[in-house]
Each structure stands twice: as structure tokens, then as C-alpha cells.
CSV table of C-alpha atoms in Angstrom, one decimal:
chain,number,residue,atom,x,y,z
A,1,MET,CA,136.2,68.6,35.1
A,2,ILE,CA,135.1,69.9,31.4
A,3,PRO,CA,137.4,70.4,29.9
A,4,LEU,CA,138.1,73.5,27.0
A,5,ASN,CA,138.1,73.0,22.7
A,6,LEU,CA,136.3,70.0,22.8
A,7,PHE,CA,132.6,70.3,23.0
A,8,SER,CA,129.8,69.4,20.3
A,9,HIS,CA,126.3,70.0,21.3
A,10,PHE,CA,125.0,68.7,23.8
A,11,SER,CA,122.1,66.7,22.3
A,12,SER,CA,120.0,63.8,24.2
A,13,PRO,CA,120.0,60.9,22.5
A,14,TRP,CA,117.6,58.7,24.5
A,15,PRO,CA,113.2,59.7,24.3
A,16,SER,CA,112.2,62.0,26.8
A,17,PRO,CA,109.6,60.8,29.0
A,18,VAL,CA,107.6,63.5,27.8
A,19,SER,CA,107.2,65.9,25.0
A,20,THR,CA,109.1,69.6,25.9
A,21,LYS,CA,108.0,70.5,22.6
A,22,LEU,CA,106.2,73.7,23.6
A,23,GLY,CA,103.7,74.9,20.8
A,24,LYS,CA,104.7,72.8,17.2
A,25,LYS,CA,108.1,73.7,18.1
A,26,CYS,CA,110.4,74.7,20.6
A,27,ASP,CA,112.0,72.3,23.3
A,28,MET,CA,112.9,75.1,26.0
A,29,PHE,CA,115.4,72.7,27.1
A,30,ARG,CA,117.6,73.4,23.9
A,31,GLY,CA,119.0,76.4,23.5
A,32,ARG,CA,121.8,79.7,24.4
A,33,TRP,CA,122.3,82.1,26.3
A,34,VAL,CA,122.0,85.9,25.6
A,35,GLN,CA,122.8,88.9,27.2
A,36,PHE,CA,120.0,90.1,29.4
A,37,PRO,CA,121.8,93.8,30.6
A,38,LYS,CA,119.1,94.3,33.1
A,39,GLY,CA,119.8,91.5,35.2
A,40,PRO,CA,118.0,89.1,37.9
A,41,SER,CA,114.6,89.8,39.6
A,42,TYR,CA,115.8,89.8,42.5
A,43,THR,CA,119.2,90.3,44.8
A,44,ASN,CA,120.6,88.6,47.8
A,45,VAL,CA,118.9,91.8,49.7
A,46,THR,CA,115.6,90.9,48.6
A,47,CYS,CA,115.9,87.5,49.5
A,48,HIS,CA,117.5,85.8,52.9
A,49,HIS,CA,117.1,82.9,51.8
A,50,ILE,CA,120.1,82.2,50.5
A,51,PHE,CA,123.4,79.9,52.8
A,52,ASP,CA,126.0,81.9,53.0
A,53,GLN,CA,127.5,79.3,50.7
A,54,GLN,CA,125.3,80.4,47.6
A,55,ASN,CA,125.5,83.7,49.1
A,56,CYS,CA,128.2,85.4,45.9
A,57,MET,CA,127.8,89.4,46.4
A,58,LYS,CA,127.3,89.5,50.2
A,59,LEU,CA,130.5,87.8,50.6
A,60,GLY,CA,132.5,89.9,47.7
A,61,ARG,CA,132.2,88.5,44.2
A,62,PRO,CA,133.4,91.0,42.7
A,63,ASP,CA,131.9,91.1,39.2
A,64,THR,CA,128.3,91.1,38.0
A,65,GLU,CA,128.5,90.3,33.9
A,66,PHE,CA,127.3,86.6,35.0
A,67,LEU,CA,124.0,87.7,36.2
A,68,LYS,CA,122.7,89.3,32.9
A,69,TRP,CA,122.4,86.5,30.1
A,70,ARG,CA,119.2,85.0,29.9
A,71,TRP,CA,118.7,81.4,28.7
A,72,LYS,CA,116.7,81.5,25.0
A,73,PRO,CA,115.5,78.5,23.7
A,74,ASP,CA,116.4,78.0,19.6
A,75,GLU,CA,112.8,78.6,18.3
A,76,CYS,CA,110.2,80.5,21.9
A,77,GLU,CA,111.1,82.4,24.0
A,78,LEU,CA,111.2,81.3,27.4
A,79,PRO,CA,108.5,83.4,29.9
A,80,PHE,CA,109.9,85.5,33.2
A,81,PHE,CA,109.8,83.2,36.1
A,82,ASP,CA,106.1,85.0,37.4
A,83,ALA,CA,106.1,84.5,40.5
A,84,ALA,CA,102.1,84.9,41.7
A,85,GLN,CA,101.3,83.1,38.2
A,86,PHE,CA,103.3,80.0,40.0
A,87,LEU,CA,101.8,80.3,43.9
A,88,GLU,CA,98.3,79.9,42.1
A,89,LEU,CA,99.4,76.6,40.1
A,90,VAL,CA,100.2,75.0,43.2
A,91,ARG,CA,97.6,76.6,45.6
A,92,GLY,CA,97.2,73.8,48.2
A,93,LYS,CA,99.2,71.4,47.1
A,94,SER,CA,103.1,70.6,47.9
A,95,MET,CA,106.2,70.3,46.0
A,96,ALA,CA,109.8,67.8,47.5
A,97,PHE,CA,112.8,68.5,46.7
A,98,ILE,CA,114.9,65.1,46.7
A,99,GLY,CA,118.7,64.8,47.1
A,100,ASP,CA,121.9,66.5,47.9
A,101,SER,CA,123.1,70.2,48.6
A,102,LEU,CA,122.3,70.8,44.8
A,103,ALA,CA,118.4,70.3,45.8
A,104,ARG,CA,118.3,72.6,48.2
A,105,ASN,CA,119.7,74.8,46.4
A,106,GLN,CA,117.3,74.7,44.2
A,107,MET,CA,114.7,75.0,46.6
A,108,GLU,CA,116.7,78.1,47.4
A,109,SER,CA,116.5,79.7,44.3
A,110,LEU,CA,112.8,78.9,44.7
A,111,LEU,CA,112.0,80.5,47.6
A,112,CYS,CA,113.9,84.4,46.0
A,113,LEU,CA,112.0,84.2,42.8
A,114,LEU,CA,108.8,83.3,45.1
A,115,ALA,CA,109.8,86.7,47.1
A,116,SER,CA,108.2,89.3,45.3
A,117,GLU,CA,104.7,87.3,46.7
A,118,GLY,CA,106.0,86.9,50.5
A,119,ASP,CA,107.1,85.1,52.5
A,120,PRO,CA,106.4,81.2,53.8
A,121,VAL,CA,106.7,80.5,57.3
A,122,ALA,CA,109.0,78.1,58.7
A,123,VAL,CA,108.2,74.6,59.4
A,124,SER,CA,110.5,72.6,61.6
A,125,ASN,CA,112.0,69.0,60.9
A,126,THR,CA,113.6,67.7,64.4
A,127,LYS,CA,114.0,64.1,63.3
A,128,TYR,CA,115.6,65.2,60.0
A,129,PRO,CA,117.3,68.7,60.8
A,130,LEU,CA,119.1,68.8,57.3
A,131,SER,CA,115.9,68.7,55.8
A,132,LYS,CA,113.9,72.1,55.1
A,133,SER,CA,109.9,72.9,54.7
A,134,CYS,CA,108.1,75.6,55.3
A,135,LEU,CA,104.8,76.8,53.9
A,136,TYR,CA,103.0,79.7,52.0
A,137,THR,CA,99.8,80.7,54.1
A,138,ASP,CA,98.3,82.6,51.8
A,139,TYR,CA,97.9,79.4,49.1
A,140,ASN,CA,98.3,76.5,51.3
A,141,PHE,CA,101.4,75.7,49.7
A,142,THR,CA,103.7,73.6,51.5
A,143,VAL,CA,107.4,73.2,49.9
A,144,ALA,CA,110.3,71.3,51.7
A,145,SER,CA,113.5,69.8,50.5
A,146,PHE,CA,114.5,66.6,51.9
A,147,TRP,CA,118.4,65.6,52.7
A,148,SER,CA,119.2,62.5,50.7
A,149,PRO,CA,122.3,62.8,49.2
A,150,TYR,CA,122.3,59.0,47.5
A,151,LEU,CA,118.4,59.5,47.7
A,152,VAL,CA,119.0,55.7,49.1
A,153,LYS,CA,119.5,54.7,52.4
A,154,ASP,CA,123.3,55.3,54.2
A,155,ILE,CA,125.4,55.4,56.7
A,156,VAL,CA,129.2,57.0,56.5
A,157,ALA,CA,131.7,53.8,57.9
A,158,LYS,CA,134.5,55.7,59.0
A,159,PRO,CA,135.7,59.2,61.5
A,160,THR,CA,135.9,61.4,58.2
A,161,ALA,CA,132.7,61.9,58.0
A,162,GLY,CA,131.7,65.3,56.2
A,163,THR,CA,135.0,65.1,54.1
A,164,ALA,CA,135.5,63.9,50.0
A,165,ASP,CA,137.2,60.8,51.2
A,166,SER,CA,134.4,59.5,53.9
A,167,LEU,CA,133.4,55.9,53.3
A,168,THR,CA,129.9,55.3,53.1
A,169,ASN,CA,127.7,52.2,52.7
A,170,VAL,CA,125.0,52.7,50.7
A,171,TYR,CA,122.0,50.9,50.8
A,172,VAL,CA,120.9,50.9,47.0
A,173,ASP,CA,117.9,48.6,47.4
A,174,GLU,CA,116.8,50.8,50.3
A,175,ALA,CA,115.1,54.6,49.4
A,176,HIS,CA,115.5,56.9,52.4
A,177,GLU,CA,113.7,57.4,55.7
A,178,ALA,CA,113.7,61.1,55.6
A,179,TRP,CA,112.1,61.4,51.9
A,180,MET,CA,110.0,57.8,52.2
A,181,SER,CA,108.8,58.4,55.4
A,182,GLN,CA,106.8,61.6,54.1
A,183,ILE,CA,106.4,61.8,50.4
A,184,GLU,CA,103.5,60.3,50.3
A,185,LYS,CA,101.4,63.4,50.7
A,186,PHE,CA,103.5,65.3,48.4
A,187,SER,CA,101.7,66.5,44.8
A,188,TYR,CA,105.2,67.4,42.8
A,189,VAL,CA,108.3,65.7,43.2
A,190,ILE,CA,112.0,67.2,42.0
A,191,VAL,CA,114.6,64.1,42.0
A,192,SER,CA,118.7,64.9,41.5
A,193,ALA,CA,121.6,63.7,42.7
A,194,GLY,CA,125.0,63.3,41.6
A,195,ILE,CA,128.6,64.2,43.0
A,196,TRP,CA,128.2,62.0,46.1
A,197,PHE,CA,128.6,58.9,43.8
A,198,PHE,CA,132.1,59.7,43.3
A,199,ARG,CA,132.9,59.7,46.6
A,200,PRO,CA,134.1,56.5,48.4
A,201,GLN,CA,131.4,53.9,48.5
A,202,VAL,CA,130.4,50.0,50.0
A,203,TYR,CA,127.4,48.9,47.8
A,204,TYR,CA,125.0,46.6,49.9
A,205,GLU,CA,121.6,44.4,48.9
A,206,ASN,CA,119.9,43.0,50.9
A,207,GLY,CA,121.7,43.5,54.2
A,208,ASN,CA,124.4,42.2,51.9
A,209,ILE,CA,128.1,43.5,50.6
A,210,VAL,CA,127.8,43.2,46.4
A,211,GLY,CA,130.8,44.9,46.0
A,212,CYS,CA,132.0,48.6,46.9
A,213,HIS,CA,133.5,51.9,45.0
A,214,LEU,CA,136.7,53.3,45.9
A,215,CYS,CA,137.0,51.8,48.8
A,216,HIS,CA,140.2,49.4,48.9
A,217,LYS,CA,139.1,46.1,50.1
A,218,LYS,CA,140.2,42.3,50.1
A,219,ASN,CA,137.7,40.3,48.5
A,220,VAL,CA,135.3,42.5,47.6
A,221,THR,CA,134.0,43.3,44.2
A,222,ASN,CA,135.2,47.0,42.6
A,223,LEU,CA,131.6,48.2,41.2
A,224,THR,CA,132.0,51.8,39.2
A,225,ALA,CA,130.4,54.6,40.4
A,226,LEU,CA,127.6,54.0,37.7
A,227,TYR,CA,126.8,50.9,39.6
A,228,GLY,CA,124.7,53.0,42.9
A,229,TYR,CA,124.0,55.6,40.4
A,230,ARG,CA,121.5,53.8,38.7
A,231,LYS,CA,120.5,51.7,41.6
A,232,ALA,CA,120.2,54.8,43.2
A,233,PHE,CA,117.3,56.2,40.5
A,234,GLN,CA,116.1,52.5,40.3
A,235,THR,CA,114.7,52.5,44.0
A,236,THR,CA,113.6,55.6,44.5
A,237,PHE,CA,111.2,55.2,41.4
A,238,ARG,CA,110.3,52.0,42.3
A,239,THR,CA,109.7,52.9,45.3
A,240,LEU,CA,107.7,56.3,44.8
A,241,LEU,CA,105.5,53.4,41.8
A,242,ARG,CA,105.1,51.1,45.5
A,243,LEU,CA,103.6,53.6,47.9
A,244,LYS,CA,99.5,53.0,47.8
A,245,ASN,CA,98.7,56.8,48.3
A,246,PHE,CA,101.3,58.7,46.1
A,247,LYS,CA,99.2,59.8,43.8
A,248,GLY,CA,101.6,63.5,42.8
A,249,VAL,CA,104.1,64.7,40.0
A,250,THR,CA,108.0,62.7,39.5
A,251,PHE,CA,110.9,65.2,37.8
A,252,LEU,CA,113.8,64.2,37.3
A,253,ARG,CA,116.2,67.4,37.4
A,254,THR,CA,119.4,66.1,35.0
A,255,VAL,CA,123.1,65.5,36.2
A,256,SER,CA,124.6,69.5,37.4
A,257,PRO,CA,127.9,69.6,36.4
A,258,SER,CA,130.9,70.9,38.3
A,259,HIS,CA,133.1,73.2,36.9
A,260,PHE,CA,136.4,73.0,37.8
A,261,GLU,CA,139.4,74.2,35.7
A,262,ASN,CA,143.2,73.5,35.8
A,263,GLY,CA,143.0,71.2,38.4
A,264,GLU,CA,140.8,68.8,40.2
A,265,TRP,CA,138.8,70.4,43.6
A,266,ASN,CA,141.7,69.2,46.1
A,267,THR,CA,144.2,69.5,43.2
A,268,GLY,CA,143.8,73.6,42.6
A,269,GLY,CA,141.3,73.2,40.2
A,270,ASN,CA,139.6,76.5,40.1
A,271,CYS,CA,136.7,78.2,38.5
A,272,VAL,CA,137.1,82.3,38.2
A,273,ARG,CA,135.1,83.1,34.7
A,274,THR,CA,133.0,85.4,33.9
A,275,LYS,CA,130.8,84.6,31.7
A,276,PRO,CA,128.8,81.7,29.9
A,277,VAL,CA,131.3,79.7,27.3
A,278,SER,CA,130.0,79.1,23.9
A,279,SER,CA,128.4,75.3,23.4
A,280,LYS,CA,131.7,74.6,21.5
A,281,GLU,CA,134.3,75.2,24.6
A,282,MET,CA,132.8,72.6,26.8
A,283,ARG,CA,130.9,69.9,27.0
A,284,LEU,CA,130.0,67.2,29.5
A,285,GLU,CA,133.2,64.4,30.4
A,286,GLY,CA,134.0,61.6,32.6
A,287,LEU,CA,130.8,59.8,34.2
A,288,TYR,CA,128.7,63.4,33.3
A,289,PRO,CA,127.4,61.5,30.0
A,290,GLU,CA,127.3,58.2,31.2
A,291,MET,CA,125.5,59.7,34.9
A,292,TYR,CA,122.5,61.7,32.6
A,293,SER,CA,121.9,58.8,30.5
A,294,THR,CA,121.5,56.4,33.2
A,295,GLN,CA,118.9,59.0,35.0
A,296,VAL,CA,116.9,59.1,31.5
A,297,GLU,CA,116.8,55.7,30.9
A,298,GLU,CA,115.8,54.4,35.0
A,299,LEU,CA,113.4,57.4,34.2
A,300,ASN,CA,111.9,56.3,30.9
A,301,ALA,CA,111.5,52.8,32.5
A,302,ALA,CA,109.7,53.9,35.6
A,303,GLU,CA,107.6,56.3,33.4
A,304,LYS,CA,106.3,53.0,31.3
A,305,LEU,CA,105.3,51.5,35.0
A,306,GLY,CA,104.0,54.8,36.4
A,307,ARG,CA,101.2,54.4,33.2
A,308,LYS,CA,99.9,51.1,34.8
A,309,ARG,CA,99.1,53.3,38.1
A,310,GLY,CA,98.1,56.6,36.0
A,311,LEU,CA,101.8,58.0,37.6
A,312,LYS,CA,103.4,61.0,35.3
A,313,PHE,CA,107.3,60.5,35.7
A,314,ARG,CA,108.9,64.3,33.9
A,315,LEU,CA,112.1,65.4,32.6
A,316,LEU,CA,113.5,68.4,34.2
A,317,ASP,CA,116.6,69.0,31.4
A,318,THR,CA,118.7,71.4,32.8
A,319,THR,CA,122.2,69.6,32.3
A,320,GLU,CA,122.3,71.2,28.2
A,321,ALA,CA,121.6,75.0,29.9
A,322,LEU,CA,124.4,75.2,33.1
A,323,VAL,CA,127.2,72.4,30.9
A,324,VAL,CA,128.1,76.2,29.4
A,325,ARG,CA,127.6,78.2,32.8
A,326,PRO,CA,131.3,78.3,34.6
A,327,ASP,CA,130.9,81.2,35.4
A,328,GLY,CA,128.5,80.8,37.7
A,329,HIS,CA,129.9,78.6,40.5
A,330,PRO,CA,131.3,81.1,44.0
A,331,GLY,CA,134.4,80.0,43.9
A,332,TYR,CA,135.7,81.4,46.6
A,333,TYR,CA,133.3,83.9,47.0
A,334,GLY,CA,131.5,80.9,49.2
A,335,LYS,CA,131.6,80.0,52.5
A,336,ARG,CA,130.9,76.9,54.0
A,337,VAL,CA,129.1,76.5,56.8
A,338,HIS,CA,131.5,76.4,59.8
A,339,GLU,CA,134.9,76.1,57.4
A,340,ASN,CA,137.8,78.6,56.1
A,341,MET,CA,136.9,79.1,52.1
A,342,THR,CA,140.4,77.0,51.2
A,343,ILE,CA,138.7,75.2,48.5
A,344,PRO,CA,136.9,77.2,45.3
A,345,ASP,CA,133.0,76.2,45.0
A,346,CYS,CA,132.9,75.1,41.5
A,347,VAL,CA,129.7,72.9,42.7
A,348,HIS,CA,126.8,75.0,43.4
A,349,TRP,CA,125.6,77.5,42.3
A,350,CYS,CA,125.3,81.3,42.6
A,351,LEU,CA,121.7,82.9,43.8
A,352,PRO,CA,120.8,85.2,41.9
A,353,GLY,CA,122.5,83.0,39.3
A,354,PRO,CA,122.1,80.7,36.6
A,355,ILE,CA,120.1,78.3,38.4
A,356,ASP,CA,117.0,80.1,38.7
A,357,THR,CA,116.3,78.8,35.3
A,358,TRP,CA,116.3,75.7,36.3
A,359,ASN,CA,112.4,76.9,38.1
A,360,GLU,CA,112.0,79.0,35.1
A,361,PHE,CA,111.5,76.2,33.4
A,362,LEU,CA,109.5,74.2,36.2
A,363,LEU,CA,107.2,76.7,36.1
A,364,GLN,CA,106.5,75.5,32.3
A,365,MET,CA,106.6,72.2,33.2
A,366,LEU,CA,103.6,72.9,35.9
A,367,LYS,CA,101.9,75.0,33.3
A,368,MET,CA,102.1,72.2,30.7
A,369,GLU,CA,100.5,69.6,33.2
A,370,GLY,CA,97.6,72.4,33.5
A,371,GLY,CA,97.2,72.5,29.7
A,372,SER,CA,99.0,75.5,29.5
A,373,SER,CA,102.0,75.8,26.4
A,374,LEU,CA,105.2,78.3,26.1
A,375,GLY,CA,103.9,81.5,26.8
A,376,GLN,CA,100.2,81.3,27.8
């Protein structure tokens, strides 16, 4: 939970692996939300890629003020998402989102932002049905999401599978097969991970138990969630560095905060706000600051190693923008598949909603890779 009245302006104390300063002054990741009465460029009617879990308007969310804000960097303007420009930049290329349902949430946001230029053709994935892939035939552009909530291999160890109390065996030194088996062909890879590491886990290395988090097993070393979190990013980045045929650009999408207030997800917490809060009202707390620093530290290490191979590692720093958007979650207006909505969803993001800014950032980073700067 992110508490109220405990915030100092969030800023990363760690050096970015790539400058996000566009032009002479502008860092697009540092800024504030400003009112934008026109609202988003798409709706749940114009985009049919939205899962019910994030389709807040379809499922009856009564307020719309949360849709009427735009991110304003401190020293410049963030251009509106240009679908045609995006598709031209990625013509003949491919993009993969690796992670949990928030990675899929971002991919669905991208599909909606691109909908004005047409819809892709779905590509079936019978081996990994929770993963998703589609092709924009006019541009020969493939976009995919690979379901891997821990980034590394995981096996549910108890029959409470699918609940937050499931005990999972996490093999922190083995990349998840769903993405590792296919990633070499991708031009851009967006890596992210978060809340699944709060769950009970047993950690394995070299096939042996090395410790656990919340497993309550005798004679097993109790480790924090940060142990598995760091190892997972190490393994992911090292795998990308090791794969001989991988030539892509890797983006780390930083941790996305949940916004349960007045309790946790299982103790009556909710998210009922209807507009952004100020940067003085909310801050990262609990494990989130350390998760953020762990991500950035491991990305910096990978970036240094990547130079030797000519591989690029980039920081897609979405955390500051989203920490002050407790209004952007589905709450009770999002339904999990095959499940009644009795617990509010204060983790995922409504579509349309604040998460669309992640892909506005991504577009600018793709332009930087091509030599353009913000606003060009």
C-alpha cells in the first residue's frame, strides 16, 4: 500500500543506462499530470483488444475524470501518440513484452493506441496459451506478450494454484521457457516484473533449494522477496546477453505500484479515487523502493556487459508518473476471467487510462534509437 501524506518527489538516485534527457533539458520521466479535457484517443468501443479485467467503462465505472489528464514533463511537452509514426518505426520488426499480466496490460494499451491504423491478425500459440502474439500484416510487424510472472521458470507446488497463497517453486537461475525459446528473433524486448514476488516462494538454484519467502518450511533459509527479484532480473538479462542470435534492444519497464488504501487487498483495501494526487501526497513504500533500485542496478550491470556484444539496454522509467495515479485502476469495475468481482483490482490499469503514457514514452524511446529527439 502507498500511504498518504508521506511523499517527497520521487526521483531515481541511480544513473540511467541511457540518457532520457531529450533536447538540452528535458527528461520525459520527470513531471506532473495536467488536465486535458479532450480525453484519450480511443475508447472501449473503438478498441476491441481490452480484456474485461481492464475494461472499466464497459463494466460500469461511473466517473470519467480520470481519463482527462496528460503527463507533462517538467521541461518540455510529451507528444501525443502517433500510431502511423510508431508503425513506420517498427516496420519489418518485432516487439515482445515479457512478464506478468501488467506486461499484457501494456501490450493491450499499445494495440488500442494503434487501432486507428488498423487491427493485427492473431497468431495462435498452442504451447503457451497464456501468451499472445499478433501481426500487423501491412507493416510486417509482430507484437507479442509472453506470460512469465517471475521471468524465470516457476512451478506451482501446492493445489491452491491461482490464489495469492499459492506456494511456487521458483528456479531463479533458469529463464522461463515461454520467452527464452522464441526471444532471439525479436527486435525489441520490454521486460517487467512485480507483485508476484510478494507471494510464497521456494527458491531453487542448480536444482537445489537455497531458501524461501513465506514458505514456513523447517530447515529452509528464510529470504526476502528481493532475493528472488534480483536473481530473476540477473538471469533474464544474462540470458539475453548469452543468446548468440539475439540482436534486439532491451527495455526495462520499472515497477508499477498498486494503490490499495484503507487496508491491503485481502483486508478491505480499495482504490476509489477519481483523479491524480499531488506528488506530496503519495510515495513508494514497503518493498517498492528497493524493487525499483534492484531493477535499475541489474539493468546498469547488463548495460555494461552489453557494450561488449553491441547490445543495448534501456530504462523505461514509468514509476514516478504512475505512483500518483491511484485513480487509474479498475477497482470494482474490472472482472477477472471466470470470477466474480468481490476484491477490488488496484493493481492493473483501466484502458484507456494512465498506462497509455507508458507507450507514449516507448514511442519516444524508439525515436531516440532512430536518432530523433522529443517533439520531432
